[in-house]
Coordinates of C-alpha atoms in Angstrom, one line a residue:
M211 CA 249.1 322.5 153.5
F212 CA 246.6 325.0 154.7
L213 CA 245.4 328.0 152.8
S214 CA 242.9 330.3 154.5
V215 CA 239.6 331.3 153.1
F216 CA 240.5 334.9 154.0
D217 CA 244.6 334.6 151.9
I218 CA 242.3 333.2 148.7
F219 CA 239.8 336.6 149.0
K220 CA 241.5 339.8 149.6
I221 CA 239.9 343.2 149.8
G222 CA 242.5 345.2 147.7
I223 CA 241.8 348.1 144.9
G224 CA 242.3 347.0 141.1
P225 CA 242.8 346.5 138.2
S226 CA 245.3 343.9 139.3
S227 CA 246.2 341.5 142.1
S228 CA 250.1 340.8 141.0
H229 CA 250.3 344.3 139.6
T230 CA 248.4 346.3 141.9
V231 CA 247.6 344.6 145.5
G232 CA 251.1 342.3 144.9
P233 CA 253.6 345.8 144.7
M234 CA 251.2 347.7 147.3
V235 CA 252.1 345.3 150.1
A236 CA 255.9 344.7 148.6
A237 CA 256.0 348.3 149.0
E238 CA 254.8 348.4 152.9
R239 CA 257.4 345.4 153.6
F240 CA 260.2 347.4 152.7
L241 CA 258.9 350.4 154.6
A242 CA 259.4 348.3 157.3
L243 CA 262.4 346.4 156.9
A244 CA 264.2 350.3 155.8
S245 CA 262.9 351.4 159.3
A246 CA 263.8 348.6 161.2
A247 CA 267.9 349.3 159.6
S248 CA 270.6 351.1 160.7
L249 CA 270.8 353.7 157.8
P250 CA 272.5 356.8 157.2
R251 CA 270.1 359.4 157.4
T252 CA 269.9 360.0 153.8
G253 CA 270.2 358.5 150.3
R254 CA 267.2 357.4 147.9
L255 CA 265.1 355.1 146.9
T256 CA 264.2 353.8 143.7
V257 CA 262.6 350.4 142.7
T258 CA 262.8 348.7 139.5
L259 CA 260.2 346.6 137.8
H260 CA 260.6 343.0 136.1
G261 CA 258.8 340.2 133.8
S262 CA 255.9 340.8 133.7
L263 CA 255.3 344.6 135.9
A264 CA 257.0 345.9 133.7
F265 CA 255.9 345.1 130.1
T266 CA 252.2 345.5 131.4
G267 CA 252.3 348.0 134.7
K268 CA 251.4 351.2 133.1
G269 CA 248.5 349.3 131.7
H270 CA 247.7 347.5 135.1
G271 CA 249.1 351.0 136.8
T272 CA 252.1 349.1 139.0
D273 CA 253.6 352.2 139.3
R274 CA 250.7 354.3 140.5
A275 CA 250.4 350.9 143.1
V276 CA 254.4 351.3 144.1
I277 CA 253.8 354.9 145.1
L278 CA 251.1 354.1 146.8
G279 CA 252.1 351.6 149.0
L280 CA 255.3 354.1 149.8
A281 CA 252.8 356.1 151.2
G282 CA 251.6 354.3 153.3
E283 CA 248.2 353.5 151.6
R284 CA 247.3 349.2 152.2
P285 CA 245.0 348.1 149.8
Q286 CA 242.0 346.6 151.9
T287 CA 241.7 350.2 153.6
M288 CA 242.4 352.5 150.4
D289 CA 240.0 354.7 149.0
P290 CA 240.2 354.4 145.0
D291 CA 238.2 358.6 145.2
R292 CA 241.8 359.6 147.1
V293 CA 244.4 358.2 144.7
D294 CA 245.0 360.5 142.4
D295 CA 244.9 363.0 145.3
V296 CA 247.8 360.5 146.9
L297 CA 250.0 360.1 144.0
R298 CA 250.0 363.7 143.6
Q299 CA 250.8 364.9 147.0
M300 CA 254.2 362.0 146.8
A301 CA 255.1 364.0 143.7
E302 CA 255.2 367.4 145.0
I303 CA 256.5 366.5 148.4
G304 CA 259.5 364.6 146.9
R305 CA 260.6 362.0 149.5
I306 CA 259.5 359.1 151.6
Q307 CA 259.1 359.1 155.0
I308 CA 261.1 355.8 156.4
G309 CA 260.6 356.6 160.3
D310 CA 259.7 359.5 162.8
D311 CA 263.1 361.5 162.1
F312 CA 264.3 359.8 158.7
A313 CA 263.0 360.7 155.2
V314 CA 264.7 360.0 151.4
A315 CA 264.5 361.5 148.5
F316 CA 261.7 359.8 145.6
N317 CA 260.9 361.0 142.8
P318 CA 258.1 359.1 141.4
A319 CA 258.6 360.2 137.7
T320 CA 261.4 359.1 137.3
D321 CA 262.7 356.0 140.7
V322 CA 260.1 353.8 139.6
I323 CA 262.0 352.3 137.0
F324 CA 260.5 349.5 134.2
D325 CA 263.6 346.7 133.2
F326 CA 262.2 345.4 130.2
G327 CA 265.4 342.6 129.6
P328 CA 264.8 339.4 130.8
A329 CA 262.4 338.5 134.3
L330 CA 264.4 337.6 137.6
K331 CA 264.7 334.3 138.3
G332 CA 262.1 333.1 140.4
H333 CA 258.9 334.7 139.5
A334 CA 257.3 336.6 136.5
N335 CA 256.8 339.1 138.2
G336 CA 259.6 340.6 140.2
M337 CA 260.2 344.2 141.7
V338 CA 263.5 345.1 143.1
F339 CA 263.6 347.6 146.3
R340 CA 267.0 350.1 146.6
I341 CA 268.0 352.8 148.9
L342 CA 270.8 354.0 147.5
D343 CA 273.4 357.2 148.9
D344 CA 274.5 359.9 147.7
D345 CA 277.1 358.4 145.3
N346 CA 274.3 355.3 144.4
N347 CA 275.9 353.3 146.5
V348 CA 273.5 350.0 147.7
L349 CA 272.8 351.1 151.1
L350 CA 269.9 348.7 151.7
S351 CA 268.0 346.5 148.8
E352 CA 265.6 343.4 149.3
T353 CA 264.0 341.8 146.2
Y354 CA 260.0 340.7 146.1
F355 CA 258.1 338.5 143.8
S356 CA 254.3 339.0 143.2
I357 CA 253.0 335.7 143.3
G358 CA 249.2 335.8 142.2
G359 CA 246.2 336.9 144.2
G360 CA 248.2 340.0 146.1
F361 CA 250.6 337.3 148.0
V362 CA 253.8 338.2 147.9
Q363 CA 257.4 337.0 148.7
T364 CA 261.1 338.2 148.6
E365 CA 263.8 336.4 147.4
A366 CA 264.5 333.8 150.5
E367 CA 260.7 333.4 150.9
R368 CA 260.5 332.3 147.2
A369 CA 262.9 329.6 147.5
Q370 CA 261.7 328.6 150.8
S371 CA 258.2 327.9 149.7
I372 CA 259.2 326.2 146.6
A373 CA 261.4 323.4 149.0
A374 CA 258.5 323.4 151.2
G375 CA 255.9 322.7 148.3
K376 CA 258.2 319.6 147.9
S377 CA 257.8 318.6 151.7
E378 CA 256.2 316.5 153.4
K379 CA 255.2 318.2 156.4
P380 CA 252.0 320.2 156.5
S381 CA 252.2 324.1 156.5
V382 CA 249.8 324.5 159.4
D383 CA 248.6 322.1 162.5
V384 CA 244.9 321.8 161.5
P385 CA 243.2 318.6 161.5
Y386 CA 242.5 318.3 158.1
P387 CA 245.5 319.4 156.2
F388 CA 244.7 317.7 152.3
R389 CA 247.6 318.8 149.6
T390 CA 245.3 317.1 147.2
A391 CA 242.1 316.4 146.0
A392 CA 243.0 312.9 146.7
E393 CA 244.1 313.7 150.0
M394 CA 240.6 315.7 150.7
L395 CA 238.2 313.1 149.5
E396 CA 239.9 310.7 151.2
M397 CA 240.4 312.8 154.5
G398 CA 235.9 313.3 153.8
R399 CA 235.8 309.2 153.6
R400 CA 237.6 308.8 156.4
S401 CA 235.8 311.7 158.6
G402 CA 232.6 311.2 157.2
L403 CA 232.7 315.0 156.8
S404 CA 231.9 317.2 153.8
I405 CA 235.0 319.8 152.2
V406 CA 232.9 322.9 154.2
A407 CA 232.9 321.0 157.2
M408 CA 236.9 320.4 156.6
K409 CA 237.3 323.9 155.8
R410 CA 235.4 325.1 158.6
A411 CA 237.4 323.0 161.4
N412 CA 240.6 324.2 159.2
E413 CA 239.6 327.9 159.5
Q414 CA 238.5 327.5 163.3
V415 CA 242.0 326.9 164.7
A416 CA 242.3 330.6 164.5
Q417 CA 239.1 331.9 165.2
T418 CA 235.4 331.0 166.3
P419 CA 232.9 329.7 164.9
D420 CA 230.9 333.1 165.0
Q421 CA 234.2 335.4 163.4
L422 CA 234.6 332.7 160.3
D423 CA 230.9 333.4 159.8
A424 CA 231.4 337.5 159.9
N425 CA 234.9 337.5 158.3
L426 CA 233.1 335.3 155.1
D427 CA 230.2 337.6 155.4
R428 CA 232.9 341.0 155.2
I429 CA 233.9 338.8 152.2
W430 CA 230.7 338.6 150.2
H431 CA 229.6 341.7 151.1
A432 CA 232.2 343.3 149.9
M433 CA 232.0 341.4 146.8
R434 CA 228.2 342.5 146.8
D435 CA 229.0 346.1 146.9
C436 CA 231.7 346.3 144.3
M437 CA 228.8 344.3 141.9
N438 CA 226.2 346.7 142.9
R439 CA 228.4 349.4 142.8
G440 CA 229.3 348.1 138.9
L441 CA 225.8 347.8 137.7
R442 CA 225.1 351.9 138.6
Q443 CA 228.2 353.2 136.4
T444 CA 228.1 354.2 133.4
G445 CA 230.9 356.0 131.2
T446 CA 234.2 355.1 129.7
L447 CA 237.1 353.2 131.6
P448 CA 240.4 354.8 132.1
G449 CA 243.0 353.6 129.7
G450 CA 242.5 354.9 126.5
L451 CA 241.1 352.2 124.5
K452 CA 238.3 354.4 124.9
V453 CA 235.8 350.6 126.1
K454 CA 232.6 351.5 127.4
R455 CA 231.0 350.4 131.1
R456 CA 228.3 348.2 129.2
A457 CA 227.0 346.5 132.9
A458 CA 224.6 349.1 133.9
E459 CA 223.0 349.4 130.5
I460 CA 222.4 345.7 129.8
Y461 CA 221.4 345.4 133.6
K462 CA 218.5 348.1 133.2
R463 CA 217.2 346.7 130.2
L464 CA 217.4 342.8 131.7
K465 CA 214.9 344.7 134.3
E466 CA 212.5 345.9 132.4
E467 CA 212.4 342.9 130.2
K468 CA 211.2 341.3 133.5
G469 CA 207.5 339.6 133.6
N470 CA 208.0 340.0 129.6
N471 CA 206.3 336.9 128.2
A472 CA 208.4 337.2 124.9
I473 CA 211.4 336.0 127.0
Q474 CA 214.3 333.4 125.9
P475 CA 215.0 330.7 127.8
H476 CA 219.2 331.7 127.8
Q477 CA 217.7 335.4 129.2
L478 CA 219.4 333.3 132.8
M479 CA 222.9 333.5 131.3
D480 CA 222.6 337.8 130.2
W481 CA 222.0 337.8 134.3
L482 CA 225.0 335.8 135.1
S483 CA 227.2 337.7 133.2
V484 CA 226.1 341.1 133.6
Y485 CA 226.7 340.4 137.4
A486 CA 230.7 339.9 136.7
M487 CA 230.9 342.0 133.8
A488 CA 230.2 345.0 136.8
V489 CA 232.6 343.5 138.8
N490 CA 235.2 343.4 136.4
E491 CA 234.4 346.9 135.3
E492 CA 234.3 347.9 138.8
N493 CA 238.2 346.5 138.6
A494 CA 239.0 347.8 135.5
A495 CA 238.1 351.3 136.5
G496 CA 240.3 350.6 139.6
G497 CA 237.4 350.4 142.3
K498 CA 237.6 348.4 145.6
V499 CA 237.3 344.4 144.8
V500 CA 237.6 341.2 146.1
T501 CA 240.5 338.9 145.0
A502 CA 238.8 336.0 143.9
P503 CA 241.0 334.7 143.1
T504 CA 242.9 337.3 141.5
N505 CA 241.5 340.7 140.4
G506 CA 241.5 339.6 136.7
A507 CA 239.0 337.2 137.4
A508 CA 237.3 338.9 140.8
G509 CA 233.9 338.7 138.8
V510 CA 233.6 335.1 138.5
I511 CA 232.5 333.8 142.2
P512 CA 230.4 336.9 142.8
A513 CA 228.8 336.4 139.7
T514 CA 227.8 332.8 140.5
I515 CA 227.3 334.0 143.9
R516 CA 224.5 335.9 142.7
Y517 CA 223.2 333.7 140.9
Y518 CA 222.5 331.1 143.4
L519 CA 220.7 334.4 145.5
D520 CA 218.9 335.4 142.8
H521 CA 218.1 332.3 140.4
C522 CA 218.3 329.0 143.2
L523 CA 215.7 327.0 144.8
G524 CA 216.2 327.1 148.7
A525 CA 219.2 329.6 148.2
D526 CA 220.0 331.6 151.9
E527 CA 223.2 333.3 153.5
K528 CA 224.1 330.3 155.0
G529 CA 224.3 328.8 151.7
I530 CA 227.1 331.7 150.3
R531 CA 229.1 330.8 153.4
T532 CA 229.5 327.0 152.0
F533 CA 230.0 328.9 149.2
L534 CA 232.9 330.7 150.0
L535 CA 234.6 328.0 152.1
A536 CA 234.5 325.3 149.1
A537 CA 235.4 327.4 146.6
A538 CA 238.7 328.4 148.9
A539 CA 239.3 324.6 149.4
I540 CA 239.7 324.1 145.8
G541 CA 241.1 327.6 144.8
G542 CA 243.9 326.4 147.7
L543 CA 244.6 323.0 146.2
I544 CA 245.3 325.2 142.6
K545 CA 247.6 327.4 144.0
H546 CA 249.6 324.9 146.1
N547 CA 249.7 322.6 143.5
A548 CA 249.9 324.6 140.0
S549 CA 249.2 328.8 140.0
I550 CA 246.9 331.3 140.0
S551 CA 248.8 333.8 138.6
G552 CA 248.2 334.8 134.6
A553 CA 252.2 335.9 134.3
E554 CA 253.1 332.2 135.8
V555 CA 250.8 330.0 133.3
G556 CA 248.1 332.7 131.6
C557 CA 245.0 333.2 132.3
Q558 CA 244.0 329.7 132.8
G559 CA 245.2 329.9 136.4
E560 CA 242.6 333.1 136.5
V561 CA 239.7 332.9 134.9
G562 CA 240.2 328.7 134.9
S563 CA 240.7 328.9 138.4
A564 CA 237.8 331.2 139.6
S565 CA 235.3 329.1 137.1
A566 CA 236.4 325.6 138.9
M567 CA 236.0 327.3 142.3
A568 CA 233.0 329.0 141.4
S569 CA 231.8 325.5 140.2
A570 CA 232.8 323.7 143.4
G571 CA 231.0 326.4 145.5
L572 CA 228.1 326.4 143.9
C573 CA 227.6 322.4 143.7
A574 CA 228.6 322.7 147.8
A575 CA 226.0 325.3 148.1
L576 CA 223.5 323.0 146.0
G577 CA 223.9 320.2 148.3
G578 CA 226.5 318.4 146.4
T579 CA 228.3 315.3 147.7
N580 CA 232.4 315.7 148.2
E581 CA 232.7 313.5 144.7
Q582 CA 230.6 315.6 142.6
V583 CA 232.4 318.8 144.3
E584 CA 235.3 317.2 142.9
N585 CA 234.2 316.7 140.1
A586 CA 232.7 320.6 139.5
A587 CA 235.8 321.8 139.7
E588 CA 237.3 319.5 137.4
I589 CA 235.1 319.5 134.4
A590 CA 235.1 323.8 134.7
L591 CA 239.1 323.9 135.1
E592 CA 239.1 321.4 131.8
H593 CA 237.8 323.5 129.5
H594 CA 239.6 326.5 130.8
L595 CA 242.8 324.8 129.7
G596 CA 245.4 327.0 127.8
M597 CA 243.8 329.7 128.0
T598 CA 246.6 332.7 127.4
C599 CA 246.7 335.9 129.1
D600 CA 247.0 338.6 126.6
P601 CA 245.2 341.7 127.8
V602 CA 245.0 344.5 125.0
G603 CA 247.3 347.3 125.6
G604 CA 248.3 346.2 129.4
L605 CA 244.9 346.3 130.3
V606 CA 242.2 344.4 132.8
Q607 CA 239.9 345.6 129.9
V608 CA 240.0 343.2 126.7
P609 CA 239.5 340.4 126.5
C610 CA 239.2 340.1 130.2
I611 CA 235.8 341.8 131.3
E612 CA 234.0 339.7 129.1
R613 CA 236.2 336.6 130.0
N614 CA 234.7 336.3 133.5
A615 CA 231.4 337.0 132.0
F616 CA 232.2 333.6 130.2
G617 CA 234.2 331.9 133.2
A618 CA 230.6 332.3 135.7
V619 CA 228.3 330.5 133.0
K620 CA 231.1 327.5 132.6
A621 CA 230.8 327.3 136.1
V622 CA 227.1 326.9 136.4
T623 CA 227.1 324.8 133.6
A624 CA 230.0 322.3 134.9
A625 CA 228.4 322.1 138.7
S626 CA 225.3 321.4 136.8
L627 CA 226.1 318.9 135.3
A628 CA 228.6 317.4 138.6
L629 CA 224.5 317.8 140.3
R630 CA 223.3 315.4 137.5
G631 CA 226.1 312.3 138.2
D632 CA 227.1 310.8 141.2
G633 CA 230.4 312.1 141.1
T634 CA 232.7 309.7 139.2
H635 CA 234.4 311.0 136.4
F636 CA 237.2 310.6 134.3
V637 CA 239.9 313.0 134.6
P638 CA 241.1 313.8 138.5
L639 CA 240.9 317.3 139.4
D640 CA 244.2 316.7 140.4
T641 CA 245.3 315.5 136.5
C642 CA 243.6 318.9 135.4
V643 CA 245.3 320.8 138.2
E644 CA 249.0 319.2 136.7
T645 CA 247.7 319.4 133.6
M646 CA 247.4 323.2 133.7
R647 CA 250.9 323.3 135.2
Q648 CA 252.6 322.0 132.3
T649 CA 250.5 324.0 130.4
G650 CA 252.0 327.0 131.6
L651 CA 255.1 325.5 131.6
D652 CA 255.3 325.3 128.0
M653 CA 253.2 328.2 127.0
S654 CA 255.1 330.9 125.4
E655 CA 256.2 334.5 127.7
R656 CA 254.2 336.2 125.0
Y657 CA 250.7 334.6 126.3
K658 CA 251.2 335.2 130.2
E659 CA 250.5 339.0 130.9
T660 CA 253.4 340.5 128.7
S661 CA 250.7 342.4 125.9
T662 CA 253.4 340.9 123.7
G663 CA 251.3 337.9 122.0
G664 CA 247.6 337.5 121.0
L665 CA 245.1 340.0 120.8
A666 CA 247.4 342.1 122.5
V667 CA 249.4 342.9 119.1
N668 CA 246.5 341.8 116.4
V669 CA 244.0 344.3 117.9
V670 CA 244.8 348.2 116.5
E671 CA 244.6 350.4 119.2
C672 CA 242.2 353.4 118.0

């Protein structure tokens, strides 16, 4: 099994990798499919959203994301400041350009349809793109699933990936194709290499060492820029809950308190928390973020990296690359063997996975052994098991923003505990990942990003 670090960490716009980034990618893919098909030069395009994409689609901006994708915008290059202009232009134009000489009718207000019935088989985040003729006969149709972290699969690809997951054959020819944490540790023992060294060797099958480092730096710089913007912005987040941005004010007070002899020792956690909150306030506002491994959990890893840089002895830029590679190795295992999708397994798959990845990254950056890195990831994930996804108002704000802060705090605690030990521990990471998968299967759909249970129905919106 091989999943690139740049599959795990993708640059896009908020507020959701599965509800925003994924639908944009699906729309782009459908346009390519339509342009290659032999279609009569007429018709109308519709998009039907199913499952979690329907239930929390408005709050997550899924309809807006679909329209942006059909306008030819891509999540990695979309300027968040242009979103409203593009949406307004699409409403005025009333059509989608398929090819140089071919366009179909499209009314954004009526042709993006929210289906609140049962979810499609295959995944909780399903969407169907269709081109219809003037008599509403289907000329072209494709079903896509947004499976978390910005990953998108067609119905056929979804079936193939599930079948391939049961296969013994590696998906890509890399020198260290570990599919489980146990295999990862065994390969490390046999080769004498660290998890990071093996991950680097796998990545270098497709790129040079210099290219890899440059791309890792690009990911960190995007995370850092998002965080820094969040630490400057004030005001109220969009969506109607009237949630105020807090990161800038907390950050200002923390800086003012520097050098004060009366500082409480737990203030260090305030720095860690404000870094995470800054990222997720930006995400909630539709800003540019990095899936880590999702948008809803995008603050945990950047916050932990910033903690490493600002508060850990011996921290440097090289350590950030180590951090990202170790984190991606763990993220790949979780995605392959369970899920990183809140719509599939709840927030344990989002913030829980992010915390496990961050703890592994920090442990590796601080010189942890392979066994300590695996232990750090297990500790962090274990203490997120059962966490539900119940966003109030279908928005990635409450409890999501603060939840990232707690995920970062748990990541640092887990890494510290692991570094205090020798790597031996009771519950293997693989067992913890499998437990998360089973817990997600048992979890009621009300607690899996549908906003039909938990805080989402018990908080009175004012």
